Short mmCIF file of N, CA and C in Angstrom, two decimals:
data_model
loop_
_atom_site.label_atom_id
_atom_site.label_comp_id
_atom_site.label_asym_id
_atom_site.label_seq_id
_atom_site.Cartn_x
_atom_site.Cartn_y
_atom_site.Cartn_z
N UNK A 5 3.33 -2.23 -10.41
CA UNK A 5 3.76 -1.03 -9.72
C UNK A 5 2.55 -0.42 -9.01
N UNK A 6 2.79 0.06 -7.81
CA UNK A 6 1.74 0.73 -7.05
C UNK A 6 2.13 2.17 -6.79
N UNK A 7 1.13 2.99 -6.58
CA UNK A 7 1.39 4.41 -6.35
C UNK A 7 1.41 4.73 -4.86
N UNK A 8 1.96 5.87 -4.55
CA UNK A 8 1.96 6.34 -3.17
C UNK A 8 0.55 6.54 -2.65
N UNK A 9 -0.33 7.02 -3.50
CA UNK A 9 -1.72 7.23 -3.10
C UNK A 9 -2.42 5.91 -2.81
N UNK A 10 -2.08 4.86 -3.59
CA UNK A 10 -2.67 3.55 -3.31
C UNK A 10 -2.22 3.03 -1.95
N UNK A 11 -0.95 3.24 -1.63
CA UNK A 11 -0.44 2.79 -0.33
C UNK A 11 -1.18 3.52 0.79
N UNK A 12 -1.30 4.83 0.68
CA UNK A 12 -1.97 5.62 1.71
C UNK A 12 -3.45 5.22 1.83
N UNK A 13 -4.11 5.02 0.69
CA UNK A 13 -5.52 4.64 0.70
C UNK A 13 -5.71 3.25 1.31
N UNK A 14 -4.84 2.33 0.96
CA UNK A 14 -4.93 0.97 1.49
C UNK A 14 -4.72 0.98 3.00
N UNK A 15 -3.75 1.73 3.45
CA UNK A 15 -3.45 1.81 4.89
C UNK A 15 -4.66 2.37 5.63
N UNK A 16 -5.27 3.42 5.07
CA UNK A 16 -6.44 4.03 5.71
C UNK A 16 -7.63 3.07 5.70
N UNK A 17 -7.80 2.33 4.61
CA UNK A 17 -8.93 1.41 4.47
C UNK A 17 -8.92 0.33 5.55
N UNK A 18 -7.73 -0.14 5.91
CA UNK A 18 -7.66 -1.19 6.94
C UNK A 18 -7.35 -0.64 8.32
N UNK A 19 -7.21 0.68 8.43
CA UNK A 19 -7.07 1.32 9.73
C UNK A 19 -5.72 1.17 10.39
N UNK A 20 -4.65 1.10 9.59
CA UNK A 20 -3.30 1.01 10.15
C UNK A 20 -2.66 2.39 10.22
N UNK A 21 -1.90 2.64 11.25
CA UNK A 21 -1.10 3.87 11.31
C UNK A 21 0.14 3.68 10.45
N UNK A 22 0.83 4.77 10.17
CA UNK A 22 2.08 4.65 9.42
C UNK A 22 3.09 3.82 10.20
N UNK A 23 3.14 4.00 11.51
CA UNK A 23 4.08 3.24 12.33
C UNK A 23 3.78 1.75 12.29
N UNK A 24 2.50 1.39 12.33
CA UNK A 24 2.12 -0.03 12.28
C UNK A 24 2.50 -0.66 10.95
N UNK A 25 2.20 0.04 9.85
CA UNK A 25 2.53 -0.52 8.53
C UNK A 25 4.03 -0.58 8.33
N UNK A 26 4.74 0.46 8.75
CA UNK A 26 6.20 0.45 8.63
C UNK A 26 6.78 -0.73 9.41
N UNK A 27 6.29 -0.95 10.62
CA UNK A 27 6.77 -2.05 11.44
C UNK A 27 6.52 -3.41 10.80
N UNK A 28 5.33 -3.60 10.25
CA UNK A 28 5.01 -4.90 9.64
C UNK A 28 5.74 -5.09 8.31
N UNK A 29 6.26 -4.01 7.75
CA UNK A 29 7.01 -4.08 6.49
C UNK A 29 8.52 -4.06 6.71
N UNK A 30 8.94 -3.88 7.96
CA UNK A 30 10.37 -3.78 8.29
C UNK A 30 11.06 -2.62 7.57
N UNK A 31 10.36 -1.48 7.53
CA UNK A 31 10.96 -0.26 6.99
C UNK A 31 10.75 0.84 8.02
N UNK A 32 11.42 1.96 7.83
CA UNK A 32 11.26 3.08 8.77
C UNK A 32 10.02 3.90 8.41
N UNK A 33 9.51 4.61 9.39
CA UNK A 33 8.36 5.49 9.16
C UNK A 33 8.69 6.57 8.13
N UNK A 34 9.87 7.22 8.20
CA UNK A 34 10.19 8.21 7.16
C UNK A 34 10.20 7.62 5.74
N UNK A 35 10.65 6.38 5.61
CA UNK A 35 10.63 5.73 4.29
C UNK A 35 9.20 5.56 3.81
N UNK A 36 8.31 5.11 4.68
CA UNK A 36 6.90 4.96 4.31
C UNK A 36 6.28 6.31 3.98
N UNK A 37 6.60 7.33 4.74
CA UNK A 37 6.06 8.67 4.46
C UNK A 37 6.48 9.15 3.08
N UNK A 38 7.75 8.89 2.71
CA UNK A 38 8.21 9.28 1.37
C UNK A 38 7.46 8.50 0.29
N UNK A 39 7.23 7.21 0.52
CA UNK A 39 6.48 6.42 -0.46
C UNK A 39 5.08 6.99 -0.65
N UNK A 40 4.40 7.25 0.46
CA UNK A 40 3.02 7.75 0.38
C UNK A 40 2.95 9.13 -0.25
N UNK A 41 3.98 9.93 -0.11
CA UNK A 41 3.99 11.29 -0.67
C UNK A 41 4.38 11.32 -2.14
N UNK A 42 4.77 10.18 -2.69
CA UNK A 42 5.21 10.11 -4.09
C UNK A 42 4.08 10.48 -5.03
N UNK A 43 4.41 11.26 -6.04
CA UNK A 43 3.49 11.51 -7.15
C UNK A 43 3.66 10.35 -8.12
N UNK A 44 2.63 9.64 -8.40
CA UNK A 44 2.74 8.49 -9.31
C UNK A 44 3.27 7.27 -8.57
N UNK A 45 4.12 6.50 -9.26
CA UNK A 45 4.66 5.26 -8.72
C UNK A 45 5.38 5.54 -7.40
N UNK A 46 5.16 4.67 -6.42
CA UNK A 46 5.78 4.84 -5.10
C UNK A 46 7.30 4.83 -5.23
N UNK A 47 7.93 5.84 -4.64
CA UNK A 47 9.38 5.93 -4.70
C UNK A 47 9.98 5.06 -3.60
N UNK A 48 11.21 4.67 -3.81
CA UNK A 48 11.92 3.87 -2.82
C UNK A 48 12.54 2.65 -3.45
N UNK A 49 13.30 1.94 -2.65
CA UNK A 49 13.93 0.71 -3.12
C UNK A 49 12.85 -0.32 -3.43
N UNK A 50 13.04 -1.07 -4.50
CA UNK A 50 12.04 -2.04 -4.94
C UNK A 50 11.68 -3.03 -3.83
N UNK A 51 12.67 -3.46 -3.06
CA UNK A 51 12.37 -4.43 -2.00
C UNK A 51 11.52 -3.80 -0.89
N UNK A 52 11.69 -2.52 -0.62
CA UNK A 52 10.87 -1.85 0.40
C UNK A 52 9.43 -1.67 -0.08
N UNK A 53 9.26 -1.28 -1.33
CA UNK A 53 7.91 -1.14 -1.89
C UNK A 53 7.23 -2.51 -1.90
N UNK A 54 7.96 -3.54 -2.28
CA UNK A 54 7.40 -4.90 -2.29
C UNK A 54 7.01 -5.35 -0.89
N UNK A 55 7.79 -4.99 0.11
CA UNK A 55 7.47 -5.37 1.49
C UNK A 55 6.19 -4.69 1.95
N UNK A 56 6.00 -3.43 1.59
CA UNK A 56 4.77 -2.72 1.94
C UNK A 56 3.59 -3.35 1.23
N UNK A 57 3.74 -3.63 -0.04
CA UNK A 57 2.65 -4.27 -0.81
C UNK A 57 2.28 -5.61 -0.19
N UNK A 58 3.27 -6.42 0.15
CA UNK A 58 3.02 -7.73 0.74
C UNK A 58 2.29 -7.60 2.07
N UNK A 59 2.72 -6.66 2.91
CA UNK A 59 2.06 -6.45 4.20
C UNK A 59 0.60 -6.04 4.02
N UNK A 60 0.35 -5.16 3.07
CA UNK A 60 -1.03 -4.71 2.83
C UNK A 60 -1.88 -5.83 2.24
N UNK A 61 -1.33 -6.58 1.30
CA UNK A 61 -2.07 -7.70 0.72
C UNK A 61 -2.36 -8.76 1.78
N UNK A 62 -1.44 -9.00 2.67
CA UNK A 62 -1.65 -9.96 3.75
C UNK A 62 -2.76 -9.50 4.70
N UNK A 63 -2.96 -8.20 4.78
CA UNK A 63 -4.00 -7.64 5.63
C UNK A 63 -5.36 -7.57 4.93
N UNK A 64 -5.41 -8.01 3.66
CA UNK A 64 -6.68 -8.07 2.96
C UNK A 64 -6.90 -7.06 1.86
N UNK A 65 -5.86 -6.36 1.45
CA UNK A 65 -5.99 -5.36 0.39
C UNK A 65 -5.74 -5.99 -0.98
N UNK A 66 -6.56 -5.58 -1.94
CA UNK A 66 -6.32 -5.91 -3.35
C UNK A 66 -5.99 -4.60 -4.06
N UNK A 67 -4.92 -4.60 -4.83
CA UNK A 67 -4.54 -3.42 -5.61
C UNK A 67 -5.18 -3.53 -6.98
N UNK A 68 -5.84 -2.47 -7.42
CA UNK A 68 -6.52 -2.43 -8.70
C UNK A 68 -5.64 -1.64 -9.66
N UNK A 69 -5.29 -2.27 -10.78
CA UNK A 69 -4.44 -1.62 -11.78
C UNK A 69 -5.20 -0.52 -12.50
N UNK A 70 -4.44 0.29 -13.21
CA UNK A 70 -5.01 1.33 -14.07
C UNK A 70 -6.01 0.66 -15.01
N UNK A 71 -7.25 1.15 -15.03
CA UNK A 71 -8.27 0.51 -15.86
C UNK A 71 -9.15 1.52 -16.59
N UNK A 72 -8.62 2.67 -16.86
CA UNK A 72 -9.40 3.72 -17.50
C UNK A 72 -9.89 4.75 -16.51
N UNK A 73 -10.10 4.32 -15.27
CA UNK A 73 -10.54 5.25 -14.22
C UNK A 73 -9.45 5.49 -13.19
N UNK A 74 -8.29 4.97 -13.42
CA UNK A 74 -7.19 5.14 -12.49
C UNK A 74 -7.03 3.95 -11.58
N UNK A 75 -5.85 3.84 -10.97
CA UNK A 75 -5.58 2.73 -10.06
C UNK A 75 -6.35 2.92 -8.75
N UNK A 76 -6.51 1.84 -8.00
CA UNK A 76 -7.22 1.94 -6.74
C UNK A 76 -6.91 0.78 -5.81
N UNK A 77 -7.66 0.67 -4.76
CA UNK A 77 -7.54 -0.42 -3.79
C UNK A 77 -8.93 -0.81 -3.32
N UNK A 78 -9.05 -2.04 -2.86
CA UNK A 78 -10.28 -2.49 -2.23
C UNK A 78 -9.95 -3.63 -1.29
N UNK A 79 -10.92 -3.98 -0.45
CA UNK A 79 -10.73 -5.12 0.45
C UNK A 79 -11.03 -6.41 -0.28
N UNK A 80 -10.25 -7.42 0.00
CA UNK A 80 -10.47 -8.75 -0.56
C UNK A 80 -11.78 -9.29 -0.01
N UNK A 81 -12.51 -10.03 -0.81
CA UNK A 81 -13.74 -10.69 -0.37
C UNK A 81 -13.34 -11.76 0.64
N UNK A 82 -13.69 -11.56 1.87
CA UNK A 82 -13.27 -12.47 2.94
C UNK A 82 -14.02 -13.80 2.90
N UNK A 83 -15.05 -13.93 2.10
CA UNK A 83 -15.79 -15.19 2.01
C UNK A 83 -15.22 -16.11 0.95
N UNK A 84 -14.36 -15.58 0.09
CA UNK A 84 -13.79 -16.40 -0.99
C UNK A 84 -12.76 -17.37 -0.47
#
């Protein structure tokens, strides 16, 4: 599960607008806005959240699970 804040942070990290991410995920901009505004786990249909996660991971994002310091995001090592 990913949080709304992780989605927003990941999008900002790779420099995508909400419209660009929504388009690459095949969801509407209002749906993405609701996901990003979610407190805790991203709200929305599971397939829509999965589509956003897949689009971000394809763009080089790694989602970091809760590890004592909270969940996060980072860029994949492009040399690996």
